[in-house]
Coordinates of C-alpha atoms in Angstrom, one line a residue:
Chain A
X250 CA 101.1 156.4 -43.2
X251 CA 97.8 155.8 -41.5
X252 CA 99.1 152.6 -40.1
X253 CA 102.0 154.6 -38.5
X254 CA 99.7 157.0 -37.1
X255 CA 97.7 154.3 -35.7
X256 CA 100.7 152.8 -33.9
X257 CA 101.7 156.2 -32.7
X258 CA 98.3 156.7 -31.2
X259 CA 98.4 153.3 -29.7
X260 CA 101.7 154.0 -28.1
X261 CA 100.3 157.3 -26.8
X262 CA 97.3 155.6 -25.4
X263 CA 99.4 152.9 -23.8
X264 CA 101.5 155.4 -22.1
X265 CA 98.6 157.3 -21.0
X266 CA 97.1 154.1 -19.4
X267 CA 94.2 154.1 -21.8
X268 CA 94.9 150.9 -23.6
X269 CA 93.6 147.7 -22.5
X270 CA 96.3 145.3 -21.0
X271 CA 95.8 142.9 -23.8
X272 CA 96.6 145.5 -26.4
X273 CA 99.4 146.9 -24.4
X274 CA 101.1 143.6 -24.5
X275 CA 100.7 143.5 -28.2
X276 CA 102.1 146.9 -28.6
X277 CA 105.0 146.1 -26.3
X278 CA 105.8 142.9 -28.3
X279 CA 105.6 144.9 -31.5
X280 CA 107.9 147.5 -29.8
X281 CA 110.4 144.9 -29.1
X282 CA 110.4 143.7 -32.7
X283 CA 110.2 146.9 -34.5
X284 CA 113.3 149.2 -34.2
X285 CA 111.4 151.9 -36.0
X286 CA 108.8 152.1 -33.4
X287 CA 111.3 151.9 -30.7
X288 CA 113.0 154.9 -32.1
X289 CA 109.9 156.8 -32.2
X290 CA 109.2 155.9 -28.7
X291 CA 112.5 157.2 -27.7
X292 CA 112.3 160.3 -29.9
X293 CA 109.0 161.3 -28.4
X294 CA 110.3 161.1 -25.0
X295 CA 107.4 158.9 -24.1
X296 CA 109.2 157.7 -21.1
X297 CA 107.8 160.5 -19.2
X298 CA 104.4 159.7 -20.2
X299 CA 105.0 156.0 -19.3
X300 CA 105.9 157.1 -15.9
X301 CA 103.0 159.3 -15.4
X302 CA 100.7 156.8 -16.6
X303 CA 101.2 154.4 -13.7
X304 CA 99.8 156.2 -10.9
X305 CA 99.6 153.1 -8.7
X306 CA 103.2 152.2 -9.2
X307 CA 104.8 155.2 -10.5
X308 CA 108.2 153.9 -9.7
X309 CA 107.8 150.6 -11.4
X310 CA 109.2 151.4 -14.8
X311 CA 112.0 153.6 -13.6
X312 CA 114.3 151.1 -12.2
X313 CA 113.9 148.9 -15.1
X314 CA 114.7 151.7 -17.4
X315 CA 117.4 152.6 -15.2
X316 CA 118.9 149.2 -15.1
X317 CA 118.7 149.2 -18.9
X318 CA 120.3 152.5 -18.9
X319 CA 123.0 151.5 -16.5
X320 CA 123.8 148.4 -18.4
X321 CA 124.1 150.5 -21.6
X322 CA 126.2 153.0 -19.7
X323 CA 128.5 150.3 -18.5
X324 CA 129.0 149.1 -22.0
X325 CA 130.0 152.5 -23.1
X326 CA 131.5 153.3 -19.8
X327 CA 135.2 154.2 -20.5
X328 CA 134.6 157.2 -22.8
X329 CA 131.4 158.4 -21.4
X330 CA 131.3 161.2 -18.9
X331 CA 128.1 160.1 -17.5
X332 CA 128.4 159.5 -13.9
X333 CA 126.7 156.2 -13.3
X334 CA 126.7 156.2 -9.6
X335 CA 125.5 159.6 -9.3
X336 CA 122.6 159.1 -11.5
X337 CA 121.8 155.8 -9.9
X338 CA 121.0 157.6 -6.7
X339 CA 117.5 158.7 -7.2
X340 CA 116.5 155.3 -8.5
X341 CA 117.7 153.5 -5.5
X342 CA 115.7 155.9 -3.3
X343 CA 112.5 154.9 -4.9
X344 CA 112.9 151.2 -5.3
X345 CA 111.8 150.9 -1.8
X346 CA 108.4 151.4 -3.1
X347 CA 106.7 148.1 -4.0
X348 CA 107.1 147.1 -7.6
X349 CA 103.9 146.5 -9.6
X350 CA 105.4 146.3 -13.0
X351 CA 102.7 146.1 -15.5
X352 CA 102.9 143.1 -17.7
X353 CA 103.4 145.1 -20.8
X354 CA 106.4 146.9 -19.3
X355 CA 108.4 143.8 -19.0
X356 CA 109.1 143.3 -22.6
X357 CA 109.3 147.1 -23.1
X358 CA 112.0 147.6 -20.4
X359 CA 113.7 144.4 -21.6
X360 CA 114.4 145.7 -25.1
X361 CA 117.4 147.6 -25.8
X362 CA 115.7 151.0 -25.8
X363 CA 118.3 152.4 -23.3
X364 CA 120.4 153.8 -26.0
X365 CA 117.6 155.9 -27.4
X366 CA 116.5 156.8 -23.9
X367 CA 119.8 158.1 -23.0
X368 CA 118.9 161.2 -24.8
X369 CA 115.8 161.6 -22.9
X370 CA 116.0 163.7 -19.9
X371 CA 114.0 162.1 -17.1
X372 CA 113.2 163.6 -13.8
X373 CA 111.8 163.1 -10.4
X374 CA 108.3 162.6 -11.0
X375 CA 105.2 162.7 -8.8
X376 CA 101.8 161.7 -9.6
X377 CA 99.4 164.7 -9.4
X378 CA 97.1 164.2 -6.5
X379 CA 99.4 162.3 -4.5
X380 CA 102.3 164.5 -3.3
X381 CA 104.0 161.8 -1.5
X382 CA 104.5 159.5 -4.3
X383 CA 107.6 160.3 -6.4
X384 CA 109.3 158.3 -9.0
X385 CA 112.8 158.6 -9.7
X386 CA 114.6 158.8 -12.9
X387 CA 117.8 160.3 -14.2
X388 CA 119.2 163.2 -16.1
X389 CA 121.8 161.2 -17.9
X390 CA 124.4 163.8 -18.5
X391 CA 123.8 166.1 -15.6
X392 CA 124.1 165.4 -12.0
X393 CA 120.7 164.6 -10.6
X394 CA 120.1 166.4 -7.4
X395 CA 117.4 165.1 -5.3
X396 CA 114.8 167.9 -5.4
X397 CA 112.2 167.7 -2.9
X398 CA 110.6 170.7 -4.4
X399 CA 109.8 169.3 -7.6
X400 CA 106.4 167.9 -8.1
X401 CA 106.4 167.5 -11.7
X402 CA 108.5 168.6 -14.7
X403 CA 106.3 169.5 -17.5
X404 CA 108.8 170.3 -20.1
X405 CA 112.5 169.8 -19.6
X406 CA 114.8 172.7 -20.4
X407 CA 116.7 172.2 -23.6
X408 CA 119.9 172.0 -21.7
X409 CA 120.0 169.6 -18.9
X410 CA 122.7 171.7 -17.1
X411 CA 120.1 174.4 -16.7
X412 CA 117.5 172.1 -15.3
X413 CA 115.5 173.7 -12.6
X414 CA 115.6 170.2 -11.1
X415 CA 119.4 170.5 -10.6
X416 CA 119.8 174.1 -9.8
X417 CA 116.8 175.3 -8.0
X418 CA 117.5 173.7 -4.5
X419 CA 121.2 173.9 -4.8
X420 CA 120.9 177.7 -5.6
X421 CA 118.5 178.1 -2.9
X422 CA 120.6 176.7 -0.2
X423 CA 123.8 178.3 -1.6
X424 CA 122.4 181.8 -1.9
X425 CA 120.1 181.9 1.1
X426 CA 122.5 183.9 3.3
X427 CA 123.5 186.4 0.7
X428 CA 120.2 188.1 -0.1
X429 CA 120.6 190.3 -3.0
X430 CA 124.0 189.9 -4.6
X431 CA 124.0 187.6 -7.6
X432 CA 120.5 186.4 -7.1
X433 CA 119.3 183.0 -6.2
X434 CA 118.9 181.6 -9.5
X435 CA 121.7 183.2 -11.4
X436 CA 122.6 179.7 -12.2
X437 CA 119.5 179.3 -14.2
X438 CA 118.9 182.8 -15.5
X439 CA 122.3 184.2 -15.7
X440 CA 123.4 182.1 -18.7
X441 CA 121.2 182.9 -21.6
X442 CA 123.9 181.6 -23.7
X443 CA 122.9 178.1 -22.9
X444 CA 119.4 178.4 -24.0
X445 CA 118.4 177.2 -27.4
X446 CA 115.8 179.7 -28.3
X447 CA 115.1 181.4 -31.6
X448 CA 116.8 184.7 -31.6
X449 CA 114.8 187.7 -32.7
X450 CA 115.6 189.0 -36.0
X451 CA 114.9 192.7 -36.0
X452 CA 115.4 193.1 -39.7
X453 CA 112.8 190.4 -40.6
X454 CA 109.8 192.5 -39.4
X455 CA 108.9 195.9 -38.6
X456 CA 109.9 196.9 -35.0
X457 CA 107.2 197.0 -32.6
X458 CA 106.2 200.4 -31.3
X459 CA 107.7 200.6 -27.9
X460 CA 105.5 201.2 -24.9
X461 CA 106.4 204.3 -23.1
X462 CA 107.4 203.7 -19.6
X463 CA 104.6 205.7 -18.3
X464 CA 102.2 203.2 -19.6
X465 CA 103.7 200.3 -17.6
X466 CA 101.7 201.1 -14.5
X467 CA 98.5 201.1 -16.5
X468 CA 99.5 197.9 -18.2
X469 CA 100.5 196.3 -14.9
X470 CA 97.2 197.4 -13.2
X471 CA 95.4 195.9 -16.1
X472 CA 97.3 192.6 -15.9
X473 CA 95.8 191.9 -12.6
X474 CA 92.4 191.7 -14.1
X475 CA 93.2 190.2 -17.4
X476 CA 92.8 186.5 -18.1
X477 CA 95.6 184.4 -16.6
X478 CA 96.1 182.9 -20.0
X479 CA 97.5 186.1 -21.3
X480 CA 98.8 187.7 -18.1
X481 CA 102.3 186.6 -18.8
X482 CA 102.3 188.5 -22.1
X483 CA 100.8 191.4 -20.7
X484 CA 103.3 191.8 -18.0
X485 CA 106.2 191.0 -20.2
X486 CA 105.1 193.7 -22.6
X487 CA 105.7 196.1 -19.7
X488 CA 109.2 194.7 -19.3
X489 CA 110.0 195.8 -22.9
X490 CA 109.1 199.3 -22.2
X491 CA 111.2 201.8 -23.8
X492 CA 113.0 204.8 -22.4
X493 CA 110.5 207.3 -21.4
X494 CA 109.5 209.7 -24.1
X495 CA 109.0 212.6 -21.7
X496 CA 110.9 213.2 -18.3
X497 CA 110.0 210.2 -16.2
X498 CA 107.0 211.0 -14.1
X499 CA 107.9 208.2 -11.7
X500 CA 110.8 210.4 -10.5
X501 CA 108.2 212.6 -8.8
X502 CA 107.5 209.9 -6.1
X503 CA 111.1 210.0 -5.1
Chain B
X149 CA 45.1 154.1 -52.8
X150 CA 44.6 156.2 -49.7
X151 CA 46.5 153.5 -47.8
X152 CA 49.4 153.9 -49.9
X153 CA 49.2 157.7 -49.8
X154 CA 49.1 157.6 -46.1
X155 CA 52.2 155.4 -46.0
X156 CA 53.9 157.8 -48.3
X157 CA 53.0 160.7 -46.0
X158 CA 54.1 158.7 -43.1
X159 CA 57.4 157.9 -44.4
X160 CA 58.0 161.4 -45.5
X161 CA 57.1 162.5 -42.1
X162 CA 59.4 159.9 -40.7
X163 CA 62.1 161.0 -43.0
X164 CA 61.8 164.4 -41.8
X165 CA 61.9 163.4 -38.2
X166 CA 65.0 161.4 -39.0
X167 CA 66.5 164.5 -40.7
X168 CA 65.7 166.5 -37.5
X169 CA 67.2 163.8 -35.4
X170 CA 70.3 163.9 -37.5
X171 CA 70.5 167.7 -37.2
X172 CA 70.1 167.3 -33.5
X173 CA 72.7 164.6 -33.4
X174 CA 75.1 166.8 -35.3
X175 CA 74.3 169.8 -33.2
X176 CA 74.7 168.2 -29.7
X177 CA 78.3 167.3 -29.9
X178 CA 79.0 170.8 -31.2
X179 CA 77.5 172.4 -28.2
X180 CA 79.3 169.8 -25.9
X181 CA 82.6 170.6 -27.7
X182 CA 82.1 174.3 -27.0
X183 CA 81.6 173.5 -23.3
X184 CA 84.5 171.1 -23.3
X185 CA 86.8 173.9 -24.7
X186 CA 85.6 176.4 -22.2
X187 CA 86.2 173.9 -19.5
X188 CA 89.7 173.4 -20.5
X189 CA 90.3 177.2 -20.6
X190 CA 88.8 177.4 -17.1
X191 CA 91.0 174.7 -15.9
X192 CA 94.0 176.4 -17.4
X193 CA 93.2 179.7 -15.8
X194 CA 92.8 178.0 -12.4
X195 CA 96.0 176.2 -12.8
X196 CA 97.8 179.4 -13.7
X197 CA 96.7 181.3 -10.7
X198 CA 96.7 178.6 -8.1
X199 CA 99.6 176.5 -8.8
X200 CA 103.3 176.9 -8.1
X201 CA 105.6 176.7 -11.1
X202 CA 108.8 177.8 -12.7
X203 CA 109.5 178.0 -16.3
X204 CA 111.0 179.7 -19.2
X205 CA 109.1 180.9 -22.1
X206 CA 109.5 182.6 -25.4
X207 CA 107.2 185.6 -25.9
X208 CA 106.8 186.6 -29.5
X209 CA 104.9 189.6 -30.5
X210 CA 104.9 192.1 -33.3
X211 CA 107.6 190.3 -34.9
X212 CA 109.9 190.4 -31.9
X213 CA 110.7 187.7 -29.5
X214 CA 112.1 187.6 -26.0
X215 CA 112.8 184.8 -23.6
X216 CA 111.6 185.2 -20.0
X217 CA 111.7 183.3 -16.9
X218 CA 108.8 183.0 -14.8
X219 CA 108.3 182.0 -11.1
X220 CA 104.8 181.8 -9.6
X221 CA 104.0 180.9 -6.1
X222 CA 100.8 180.9 -4.0
X223 CA 101.4 180.6 -0.3
X224 CA 98.7 181.4 2.3
X225 CA 96.7 183.2 -0.4
X226 CA 99.4 185.5 -1.2
X227 CA 100.7 185.6 -4.9
X228 CA 104.4 186.0 -5.5
X229 CA 105.6 186.2 -9.1
X230 CA 108.8 187.1 -10.7
X231 CA 109.2 187.6 -14.5
X232 CA 112.7 188.1 -15.7
X233 CA 113.8 188.9 -19.1
X234 CA 116.6 186.5 -20.2
X235 CA 117.6 188.6 -23.1
X236 CA 119.4 192.0 -23.5
X237 CA 117.8 194.3 -20.9
X238 CA 117.6 191.8 -18.1
X239 CA 114.6 193.5 -16.7
X240 CA 112.5 191.9 -14.1
X241 CA 109.1 192.3 -12.8
X242 CA 108.5 191.1 -9.3
X243 CA 105.4 191.0 -7.2
X244 CA 105.4 189.9 -3.6
X245 CA 102.0 190.2 -2.2
X246 CA 101.2 193.9 -2.5
X247 CA 104.7 195.0 -3.4
X248 CA 105.6 195.5 -7.0
X249 CA 109.1 195.9 -8.2
X250 CA 110.4 196.7 -11.5
X251 CA 114.1 196.1 -11.8
X252 CA 115.7 197.8 -14.8
X253 CA 119.3 197.0 -15.0
X254 CA 119.7 198.6 -18.3
X255 CA 118.7 202.0 -16.8
X256 CA 120.1 201.3 -13.4
X257 CA 116.8 201.9 -12.0
X258 CA 114.6 200.2 -9.4
X259 CA 110.9 201.2 -9.4
X260 CA 109.0 200.0 -6.4
X261 CA 105.4 200.4 -5.6
X262 CA 103.0 199.2 -3.1
X263 CA 99.9 198.2 -4.8
X264 CA 97.3 197.2 -2.2
X265 CA 94.8 194.9 -3.9
X266 CA 91.7 196.6 -3.8
X267 CA 89.0 194.2 -2.6
X268 CA 87.0 194.9 -5.6
X269 CA 89.9 194.3 -7.8
X270 CA 91.0 191.0 -6.3
X271 CA 91.8 188.5 -9.0
X272 CA 88.3 187.8 -10.3
X273 CA 89.0 186.8 -13.8
X274 CA 86.9 186.8 -16.9
X275 CA 84.2 184.3 -16.4
X276 CA 83.5 181.9 -19.3
X277 CA 80.0 181.0 -19.8
X278 CA 77.5 180.2 -22.5
X279 CA 77.5 183.8 -23.5
X280 CA 81.1 183.4 -24.6
X281 CA 80.1 180.8 -26.9
X282 CA 77.8 183.2 -28.7
X283 CA 80.7 185.6 -29.2
X284 CA 83.3 183.0 -30.1
X285 CA 83.3 179.8 -32.0
X286 CA 84.8 177.2 -29.8
X287 CA 86.3 174.4 -31.9
X288 CA 86.1 170.9 -30.7
X289 CA 89.1 170.2 -28.4
X290 CA 91.7 168.1 -30.2
X291 CA 94.2 165.9 -28.4
X292 CA 97.7 166.1 -29.6
X293 CA 101.2 166.2 -28.5
X294 CA 103.5 169.2 -28.0
X295 CA 107.0 168.9 -26.6
X296 CA 106.4 165.2 -25.9
X297 CA 103.4 166.0 -23.6
X298 CA 99.9 165.1 -24.1
X299 CA 98.0 168.3 -24.6
X300 CA 94.5 169.5 -25.5
X301 CA 94.5 172.2 -28.2
X302 CA 91.6 174.5 -27.6
X303 CA 90.8 177.1 -30.3
X304 CA 88.4 179.9 -29.8
X305 CA 87.6 182.2 -32.8
X306 CA 85.8 185.4 -32.5
X307 CA 82.5 185.8 -34.4
X308 CA 83.1 189.6 -34.9
X309 CA 86.1 191.9 -35.2
X310 CA 85.7 193.4 -31.7
X311 CA 87.8 190.7 -30.1
X312 CA 90.7 188.6 -30.7
X313 CA 90.9 184.7 -31.1
X314 CA 93.0 182.3 -28.8
X315 CA 94.6 179.0 -29.2
X316 CA 95.9 177.2 -26.2
X317 CA 97.8 174.0 -26.0
X318 CA 96.9 172.9 -22.5
X319 CA 98.7 170.3 -20.8
X320 CA 96.4 167.3 -20.2
X321 CA 97.7 166.6 -16.6
X322 CA 98.7 169.9 -15.2
X323 CA 96.4 172.1 -17.1
X324 CA 99.3 174.6 -17.7
X325 CA 99.3 176.2 -21.1
X326 CA 102.5 175.0 -22.9
X327 CA 101.7 177.3 -25.7
X328 CA 99.2 180.0 -26.3
X329 CA 98.5 182.2 -29.4
X330 CA 96.5 185.3 -29.8
X331 CA 95.3 186.0 -33.3
X332 CA 93.3 188.7 -35.0
X333 CA 90.1 188.1 -37.0
X334 CA 92.1 187.6 -40.1
X335 CA 93.9 184.7 -38.5
X336 CA 97.2 186.5 -38.0
X337 CA 99.1 185.6 -34.8
X338 CA 99.7 188.7 -32.8
X339 CA 101.3 187.1 -29.6
X340 CA 102.6 183.7 -28.9
X341 CA 103.9 182.4 -25.6
X342 CA 105.7 179.1 -25.9
X343 CA 107.3 177.4 -22.8
X344 CA 110.6 175.9 -23.4
X345 CA 110.8 174.6 -19.8
X346 CA 108.1 174.3 -17.2
X347 CA 108.1 172.7 -13.8
X348 CA 105.4 172.3 -11.4
X349 CA 106.7 172.7 -7.9
X350 CA 105.3 172.0 -4.5
X351 CA 106.9 175.2 -3.1
X352 CA 109.3 177.8 -4.1
X353 CA 111.9 179.4 -1.9
X354 CA 111.7 183.1 -1.1
X355 CA 115.0 183.7 -2.6
X356 CA 113.6 183.2 -6.1
X357 CA 111.6 186.3 -5.8
X358 CA 114.5 188.5 -5.3
X359 CA 116.1 190.5 -8.1
X360 CA 118.9 188.6 -9.8
X361 CA 121.1 191.6 -9.9
X362 CA 122.6 193.6 -7.2
X363 CA 120.5 196.7 -7.2
X364 CA 122.6 198.8 -4.8
X365 CA 123.6 201.9 -6.6
X366 CA 120.5 201.8 -8.6
X367 CA 118.4 204.9 -8.8
X368 CA 115.5 204.0 -6.4
X369 CA 112.1 205.3 -7.5
X370 CA 109.3 204.8 -5.2
X371 CA 105.8 205.3 -6.4
X372 CA 104.1 206.4 -3.4
X373 CA 100.4 205.6 -3.2
X374 CA 98.3 208.6 -2.4
X375 CA 98.4 209.2 1.4
X376 CA 94.8 210.1 1.7
X377 CA 91.8 209.3 -0.3
X378 CA 91.3 213.0 -0.8
X379 CA 89.8 212.9 -4.2
X380 CA 90.3 215.4 -6.7
X381 CA 88.1 213.4 -9.0
X382 CA 85.0 214.5 -7.2
X383 CA 83.9 211.6 -5.1
X384 CA 81.0 209.5 -5.8
X385 CA 80.9 210.6 -9.3
X386 CA 79.0 208.4 -11.5
X387 CA 80.1 207.0 -14.9
X388 CA 77.8 206.0 -17.6
X389 CA 78.8 203.7 -20.3
X390 CA 76.4 204.3 -23.1
X391 CA 76.9 201.3 -25.2
X392 CA 79.5 198.7 -25.3
X393 CA 80.7 196.4 -28.1
X394 CA 78.6 193.2 -28.2
X395 CA 79.1 190.9 -25.2
X396 CA 81.1 193.3 -23.1
X397 CA 79.9 194.2 -19.7
X398 CA 81.2 195.8 -16.6
X399 CA 82.8 193.2 -14.4
X400 CA 84.8 195.1 -11.9
X401 CA 85.4 198.5 -10.6
X402 CA 87.8 199.9 -8.3
X403 CA 90.6 202.5 -8.2
X404 CA 94.2 202.6 -9.0
X405 CA 97.2 204.6 -8.3
X406 CA 98.8 205.5 -11.5
X407 CA 101.9 207.6 -12.2
X408 CA 101.3 211.4 -12.6
X409 CA 98.1 211.4 -10.8
X410 CA 98.1 212.4 -7.2
X411 CA 94.9 210.6 -6.3
X412 CA 93.7 207.3 -7.3
X413 CA 91.7 207.2 -10.5
X414 CA 88.6 205.1 -11.1
X415 CA 89.4 201.8 -12.7
X416 CA 86.6 200.0 -14.6
X417 CA 87.0 196.6 -16.1
X418 CA 84.9 195.4 -19.0
X419 CA 85.0 191.8 -20.2
X420 CA 83.3 189.7 -22.7
X421 CA 84.3 186.5 -20.8
X422 CA 87.7 186.1 -22.4
X423 CA 89.1 189.5 -23.2
X424 CA 89.2 192.2 -20.7
X425 CA 89.5 195.9 -21.0
X426 CA 90.6 198.3 -18.3
X427 CA 89.5 201.9 -18.3
X428 CA 91.1 204.5 -16.2
X429 CA 89.3 207.7 -15.9
X430 CA 90.5 211.1 -14.9
X431 CA 94.1 210.6 -15.3
X432 CA 96.1 213.7 -14.6
X433 CA 99.0 213.1 -16.8
X434 CA 98.2 210.7 -19.7
X435 CA 100.9 208.2 -20.7
X436 CA 101.3 209.8 -24.0
X437 CA 100.5 213.3 -25.2
X438 CA 96.8 213.7 -25.5
X439 CA 95.2 214.7 -28.7
X440 CA 91.7 215.4 -29.7
X441 CA 91.5 212.4 -31.7
X442 CA 93.0 210.1 -29.1
X443 CA 96.3 208.2 -29.3
X444 CA 96.9 204.5 -29.4
X445 CA 99.7 202.0 -28.9
X446 CA 99.8 198.4 -29.9
X447 CA 102.1 196.0 -28.4
X448 CA 101.2 192.6 -29.9
X449 CA 97.7 191.9 -28.7
X450 CA 97.8 194.6 -26.1
X451 CA 96.3 197.9 -27.0
X452 CA 96.7 201.1 -25.1
X453 CA 94.5 204.0 -26.0
X454 CA 94.4 207.4 -24.5
X455 CA 92.0 210.2 -25.1
X456 CA 90.6 213.3 -23.8
X457 CA 86.9 212.4 -23.5
X458 CA 84.2 214.7 -22.0
X459 CA 86.5 216.6 -20.0
X460 CA 88.6 213.7 -18.7
X461 CA 91.7 211.9 -19.7
X462 CA 90.7 208.4 -20.3
X463 CA 93.3 205.6 -20.6
X464 CA 92.0 202.2 -22.0
X465 CA 94.3 199.1 -21.9
X466 CA 93.3 195.7 -23.0
X467 CA 93.8 192.6 -25.2
X468 CA 91.4 193.9 -27.8
X469 CA 91.6 195.4 -31.2
X470 CA 92.0 199.2 -31.2
X471 CA 88.6 199.7 -32.5
X472 CA 87.1 198.1 -29.4
X473 CA 89.3 200.2 -27.1
X474 CA 88.3 203.3 -28.9
X475 CA 84.7 202.4 -28.8
X476 CA 84.7 201.7 -25.1
X477 CA 86.5 204.9 -24.4
X478 CA 84.1 207.0 -26.4
X479 CA 81.3 205.7 -24.5
X480 CA 82.5 206.8 -21.1
X481 CA 80.2 209.6 -19.8
X482 CA 80.3 211.4 -16.7
X483 CA 76.7 211.0 -15.5
X484 CA 75.0 213.4 -13.3
X485 CA 77.4 214.0 -10.5
X486 CA 75.8 212.6 -7.5
X487 CA 74.8 214.8 -4.7
X488 CA 77.6 214.6 -2.0
X489 CA 75.1 213.2 0.5
X490 CA 74.0 210.6 -1.8
X491 CA 75.5 207.1 -1.2
X492 CA 78.0 205.9 -3.6
X493 CA 76.1 202.9 -4.8
X494 CA 73.4 203.8 -7.3
X495 CA 70.7 201.5 -8.2
X496 CA 72.3 198.9 -10.3
X497 CA 70.6 198.9 -13.7
X498 CA 69.4 195.5 -14.9
X499 CA 70.9 196.2 -18.4
X500 CA 74.5 195.1 -18.5
X501 CA 75.0 197.3 -21.5
X502 CA 74.5 200.6 -19.6
X503 CA 75.9 200.2 -16.2
X504 CA 76.0 203.3 -14.1
X505 CA 79.3 203.2 -12.2
X506 CA 80.3 204.8 -9.2
X507 CA 83.9 206.2 -9.4
X508 CA 85.0 204.5 -6.2
X509 CA 84.1 201.5 -4.3
X510 CA 81.3 202.1 -2.0
X511 CA 83.0 201.0 1.3
X512 CA 85.1 203.7 2.5
X513 CA 83.1 206.9 2.3
X514 CA 84.8 209.8 3.8
X515 CA 82.7 212.3 5.8

């Protein structure tokens, strides 16, 4: 157990660029031997961390991984709906950056991790602090739209189809002329069906006391001065306000 | 013999020095860990207000949960923000600079309000300092993973029942909180915000800050700010806060327009560095029927308390236990109303526990 933990932390350290080169090579070699470890790598989605951890050559790993992915995809080609050429696009855009592939990455990208990686949604990625440097990767099952807006995706949406990456710029350009109708990001917000989130179970717990609508203004005014950490929850509390208990005072302002 | 005795004494003395050294060694990292935790919280707070991001989060409170989408943008110092409920009601909260909009599709209503940011109430968030470490136990920051991200877990536990505890899983690179929890002093989680998707963006288009639904045909309710600063609440009234729960002090004051009150009402903000409490004084129409004993509402970690105190309706809102809200409210006193000629700014008392507070900011004094 502890050995596993150690490996995991080694992996993590490696991807965060905190492991000495020599050790990286060791881990990488072990990675190429040990299917278990490989699986955990894929499972953890550490590819993202791998990309981030190479600030000097952020694009280094991506083409490799991508090549591996593409090879894998070619193998599965016939029945897979993954559009290879489309997902290829971002990678080709970044390969113009010089490749400084760290030594440890060679064995890593060489091994057949692609299959595991296919499940991992990967995005355009930039290194914090250098807005001009972007690395490319792919969202395997969704069309990757080059998104100049995106600086960094912290967490991928559960459903790639709803990825901000894909929808935000497209929606912005599509809806720009029509200001109100439909809303710009209806594509992302209008389909709660696709979100995998726990549904509230009102029976499992006592219902919260609804906040009267009149209180919303107070709560909102307070939210402006409350700690940013809890601001989201403060505001969203006002969104859950119930029907006003008394005739709505807001109407006076009409 | 004396030599041996001296040696024994010496060694004992050395032993106790060593023990003290050990104690110091043990203590030092603890102090450092508190600092580190507070640093991470500060970074997170900064990131939340200064960065551009879009995300979806699950907000759990009081046994209920709701998914919301958030867009946040800072452009030329102006904050735009949109929070949309992805469940049932489809309600939205939109702020574009000074304009605040509530979109309530379930009620076919659109409530808009212009909320000029009072200079005295510009985002000046709770400040964490060593004082906070006296009120809370800041656990050592632990490094872990959450949704495949490298995160720092910061836990802050209150030392007394006047405040809540916080846990935040802060992304190590972006400093955005991937998950936050508020818990009471018995360890029960009152609120939890968990991001299911989160993107840091270089910029966000304006369109993202429009309502998602067609609001034509909605009942338009506009909350007009009071036209003039003609104060019914006698101008330059001074409020005294007799004594506050430990660690709380007045951090901001200003005035707010609130529904049901023709004029703006004084808005005082008290904070212990993490939690903040807003006090609105002299509200014409309290949000819920006033009673002698006061009324309270709890919504997860948010407490709202309304009471009729010393001839004024006082509304208290904050992320604090009810007892704290009640205690603060009960301490609001109208001090000697200042002479009309007297300037608004009284001598600021040195003691933070008993600030004398002018009802309004000093700047615009009407003749």
